[in-house]
Amino acid sequence: MTIALFGGTFDPVHFGHVEIATQLAEHLKIENLRLMPCGVPVHREQPIANANQRLEMLGMAITDRPQLAIERREVEQSEPSYSIDSLRRIRADIGPEQTLFMCLGMDALEQLQHWHQWRQLLDYCHIVAVARPGAQRPTKPPLKLWIEQHQSQQSAADESRPSGHLHFCSLNLLDISSTQIRQRLKQRRSIDTLTPDAVIDYIHRHHLYE
């Protein structure tokens, strides 16, 4: 069974996260896409909600999406969350033959060369870079050359190797961000159309982001 990962802080989760994960599962033609909350981020500010709160909100947001699941291993450790370490652990669990995808937004791909041991990522997985139609791909070395060396011309859904390729896809992304939600809550403005009702109730009940 092919496995795909979609990471983020999910602070908080919103409809944009859920929709892109659902579309990725459909694009890859897989039955199980795992959303992987970051435990201790390295390249961004620390989350406001703690790990358990983010896990609970994420569970509420995907309760009606059977193709989506939660990968907990990053939030269950106290060390900084390096993607390469998570991929090594997952690869050790699933074995060398199973196909594994790591899904990224184009903004994350543009910063990839600043990631820890980034050149080794494709030793453990394929990368699927998600972009809005017309989005620019990285154009500066050394990332540009690395992309050219590893980009596959076939659809990710037809991938037969367990790892090693970079795929691009365009999806219909919702213009929603966790930053936007946190700002609206600080301003005491409604977030009713941005995240599921259960998540909104949880945020207010626990006085998050106020």
Short mmCIF file of C-alpha atoms in Angstrom, two decimals:
data_model
loop_
_atom_site.label_atom_id
_atom_site.label_comp_id
_atom_site.label_asym_id
_atom_site.label_seq_id
_atom_site.Cartn_x
_atom_site.Cartn_y
_atom_site.Cartn_z
CA MET A 1 0.00 0.00 0.00
CA THR A 2 1.38 3.41 -1.00
CA ILE A 3 1.78 5.92 1.84
CA ALA A 4 1.73 9.71 1.50
CA LEU A 5 2.62 12.29 4.15
CA PHE A 6 1.44 15.89 4.35
CA GLY A 7 3.16 17.85 7.10
CA GLY A 8 2.54 21.16 8.83
CA THR A 9 2.12 22.74 12.23
CA PHE A 10 -1.72 22.82 11.85
CA ASP A 11 -1.91 25.69 14.35
CA PRO A 12 -4.85 25.53 13.84
CA VAL A 13 -6.01 23.16 11.11
CA HIS A 14 -8.38 24.71 8.57
CA PHE A 15 -10.42 23.84 5.48
CA GLY A 16 -7.44 24.56 3.24
CA HIS A 17 -5.44 21.80 4.91
CA VAL A 18 -8.30 19.32 4.67
CA GLU A 19 -9.07 20.09 1.03
CA ILE A 20 -5.48 19.91 -0.18
CA ALA A 21 -4.96 16.61 1.65
CA THR A 22 -8.15 15.19 0.13
CA GLN A 23 -7.16 16.34 -3.36
CA LEU A 24 -3.67 14.86 -2.90
CA ALA A 25 -5.15 11.48 -1.96
CA GLU A 26 -7.28 11.60 -5.10
CA HIS A 27 -4.38 12.78 -7.29
CA LEU A 28 -2.11 10.00 -6.00
CA LYS A 29 -4.97 7.47 -6.16
CA ILE A 30 -4.30 6.22 -2.66
CA GLU A 31 -6.61 5.23 0.16
CA ASN A 32 -4.54 6.63 3.02
CA LEU A 33 -2.87 10.02 3.28
CA ARG A 34 -1.33 10.85 6.64
CA LEU A 35 -1.29 14.39 7.98
CA MET A 36 1.86 14.75 10.09
CA PRO A 37 1.83 17.60 12.62
CA CYS A 38 5.24 19.06 13.35
CA GLY A 39 6.35 18.65 16.95
CA VAL A 40 9.20 21.12 17.48
CA PRO A 41 9.60 23.21 14.29
CA VAL A 42 13.12 24.13 13.20
CA HIS A 43 12.47 26.77 10.52
CA ARG A 44 9.48 28.61 11.99
CA GLU A 45 8.10 29.93 15.27
CA GLN A 46 6.90 27.44 17.85
CA PRO A 47 3.16 26.61 17.67
CA ILE A 48 0.81 28.39 20.06
CA ALA A 49 -1.39 25.34 20.64
CA ASN A 50 0.40 22.40 22.24
CA ALA A 51 0.84 19.05 20.55
CA ASN A 52 -2.22 17.41 22.12
CA GLN A 53 -4.44 20.36 21.24
CA ARG A 54 -3.30 20.36 17.62
CA LEU A 55 -3.82 16.59 17.41
CA GLU A 56 -7.33 16.88 18.83
CA MET A 57 -8.30 19.68 16.42
CA LEU A 58 -6.84 17.75 13.49
CA GLY A 59 -8.85 14.67 14.43
CA MET A 60 -12.03 16.76 14.52
CA ALA A 61 -11.30 18.28 11.12
CA ILE A 62 -10.87 14.97 9.29
CA THR A 63 -13.53 12.90 11.02
CA ASP A 64 -15.63 12.73 7.82
CA ARG A 65 -12.66 12.09 5.50
CA PRO A 66 -11.94 8.33 5.62
CA GLN A 67 -8.98 8.67 3.24
CA LEU A 68 -7.16 10.91 5.73
CA ALA A 69 -5.33 9.81 8.88
CA ILE A 70 -2.90 11.31 11.41
CA GLU A 71 0.80 10.45 11.65
CA ARG A 72 1.76 11.16 15.27
CA ARG A 73 5.45 10.33 15.44
CA GLU A 74 6.78 13.91 15.22
CA VAL A 75 4.55 15.36 17.95
CA GLU A 76 5.29 12.42 20.25
CA GLN A 77 8.99 13.29 20.49
CA SER A 78 10.69 16.19 22.26
CA GLU A 79 13.55 16.64 19.78
CA PRO A 80 13.42 19.13 16.88
CA SER A 81 11.36 17.84 13.95
CA TYR A 82 13.69 17.18 11.02
CA SER A 83 11.90 15.66 8.02
CA ILE A 84 14.88 13.45 7.19
CA ASP A 85 14.68 11.79 10.62
CA SER A 86 10.93 11.20 10.30
CA LEU A 87 11.39 9.68 6.85
CA ARG A 88 14.13 7.37 8.11
CA ARG A 89 11.89 6.11 10.91
CA ILE A 90 8.91 5.61 8.61
CA ARG A 91 11.05 3.87 5.99
CA ALA A 92 12.42 1.54 8.67
CA ASP A 93 8.84 0.68 9.66
CA ILE A 94 7.44 0.07 6.18
CA GLY A 95 10.48 -1.59 4.61
CA PRO A 96 12.48 -0.78 1.47
CA GLU A 97 9.92 -1.73 -1.21
CA GLN A 98 6.85 0.29 -0.27
CA THR A 99 6.22 3.54 -2.15
CA LEU A 100 6.36 6.61 0.08
CA PHE A 101 5.46 10.20 -0.86
CA MET A 102 6.17 13.40 1.05
CA CYS A 103 3.87 16.21 -0.10
CA LEU A 104 5.03 19.84 0.07
CA GLY A 105 3.71 23.22 -0.92
CA MET A 106 5.73 25.20 -3.44
CA ASP A 107 6.71 27.63 -0.68
CA ALA A 108 8.29 24.77 1.25
CA LEU A 109 10.06 23.47 -1.86
CA GLU A 110 11.63 26.89 -2.39
CA GLN A 111 13.22 26.61 1.07
CA LEU A 112 14.24 22.97 0.72
CA GLN A 113 17.98 23.62 0.39
CA HIS A 114 17.91 25.05 3.93
CA TRP A 115 16.52 21.81 5.35
CA HIS A 116 18.68 19.40 7.31
CA GLN A 117 20.32 16.86 4.95
CA TRP A 118 17.92 17.89 2.18
CA ARG A 119 19.82 16.10 -0.59
CA GLN A 120 19.14 12.77 1.13
CA LEU A 121 15.35 13.13 1.30
CA LEU A 122 14.79 11.27 -1.96
CA ASP A 123 16.74 8.30 -0.60
CA TYR A 124 13.65 7.56 1.49
CA CYS A 125 10.66 8.96 -0.42
CA HIS A 126 9.32 10.71 -3.48
CA ILE A 127 8.46 14.39 -3.14
CA VAL A 128 5.21 15.81 -4.52
CA ALA A 129 5.34 19.61 -4.82
CA VAL A 130 1.93 21.25 -4.92
CA ALA A 131 1.46 24.57 -6.70
CA ARG A 132 -1.29 26.87 -7.78
CA PRO A 133 -1.60 27.08 -11.59
CA GLY A 134 1.09 29.39 -12.95
CA ALA A 135 3.25 29.27 -9.81
CA GLN A 136 6.98 29.64 -10.38
CA ARG A 137 9.31 26.75 -9.69
CA PRO A 138 12.65 27.38 -7.93
CA THR A 139 15.14 28.98 -10.31
CA LYS A 140 18.29 29.38 -8.21
CA PRO A 141 21.14 26.87 -7.76
CA PRO A 142 21.76 24.44 -6.25
CA LEU A 143 18.05 23.63 -5.87
CA LYS A 144 17.21 24.21 -9.54
CA LEU A 145 19.81 21.67 -10.71
CA TRP A 146 18.74 19.15 -8.08
CA ILE A 147 15.13 19.44 -9.25
CA GLU A 148 16.14 18.94 -12.88
CA GLN A 149 18.11 15.83 -11.93
CA HIS A 150 15.28 14.19 -10.03
CA GLN A 151 12.06 15.43 -11.61
CA SER A 152 9.90 12.68 -13.09
CA GLN A 153 7.89 13.26 -16.25
CA GLN A 154 5.27 10.65 -15.36
CA SER A 155 2.29 11.16 -13.09
CA ALA A 156 2.93 10.52 -9.41
CA ALA A 157 -0.06 8.16 -9.44
CA ASP A 158 1.87 5.92 -11.87
CA GLU A 159 5.02 5.85 -9.73
CA SER A 160 6.38 2.33 -9.33
CA ARG A 161 9.62 2.95 -7.47
CA PRO A 162 9.64 3.25 -3.66
CA SER A 163 11.56 6.56 -3.66
CA GLY A 164 13.85 8.84 -5.64
CA HIS A 165 11.67 11.14 -7.78
CA LEU A 166 10.27 14.65 -7.59
CA HIS A 167 6.77 15.25 -8.98
CA PHE A 168 4.86 18.49 -9.51
CA CYS A 169 1.09 18.86 -9.43
CA SER A 170 -1.39 21.75 -9.52
CA LEU A 171 -4.43 21.68 -7.26
CA ASN A 172 -7.30 24.04 -6.51
CA LEU A 173 -6.06 25.53 -3.25
CA LEU A 174 -8.25 27.51 -0.86
CA ASP A 175 -6.91 30.92 0.13
CA ILE A 176 -6.87 30.21 3.87
CA SER A 177 -3.97 30.22 6.32
CA SER A 178 -3.52 29.46 10.01
CA THR A 179 -1.95 32.91 10.40
CA GLN A 180 -5.14 34.46 9.04
CA ILE A 181 -7.25 32.52 11.53
CA ARG A 182 -5.05 33.51 14.49
CA GLN A 183 -5.17 37.17 13.46
CA ARG A 184 -8.96 37.14 13.12
CA LEU A 185 -9.32 35.56 16.56
CA LYS A 186 -7.09 38.23 18.12
CA GLN A 187 -9.33 40.82 16.50
CA ARG A 188 -12.43 38.98 17.79
CA ARG A 189 -13.63 38.39 14.24
CA SER A 190 -15.52 35.36 12.95
CA ILE A 191 -13.69 32.31 11.55
CA ASP A 192 -16.90 30.42 10.72
CA THR A 193 -16.00 29.77 7.08
CA LEU A 194 -12.34 28.93 7.65
CA THR A 195 -12.33 25.79 9.80
CA PRO A 196 -14.90 23.17 10.91
CA ASP A 197 -17.41 24.03 13.63
CA ALA A 198 -15.97 21.44 16.00
CA VAL A 199 -12.54 23.08 15.72
CA ILE A 200 -14.05 26.54 16.31
CA ASP A 201 -15.82 25.28 19.43
CA TYR A 202 -12.59 23.70 20.67
CA ILE A 203 -10.61 26.92 20.10
CA HIS A 204 -13.12 29.00 22.05
CA ARG A 205 -13.49 26.41 24.81
CA HIS A 206 -9.74 26.35 25.40
CA HIS A 207 -9.24 30.10 24.82
CA LEU A 208 -6.66 29.50 22.09
CA TYR A 209 -5.16 32.31 20.00
CA GLU A 210 -6.88 35.08 21.93
#
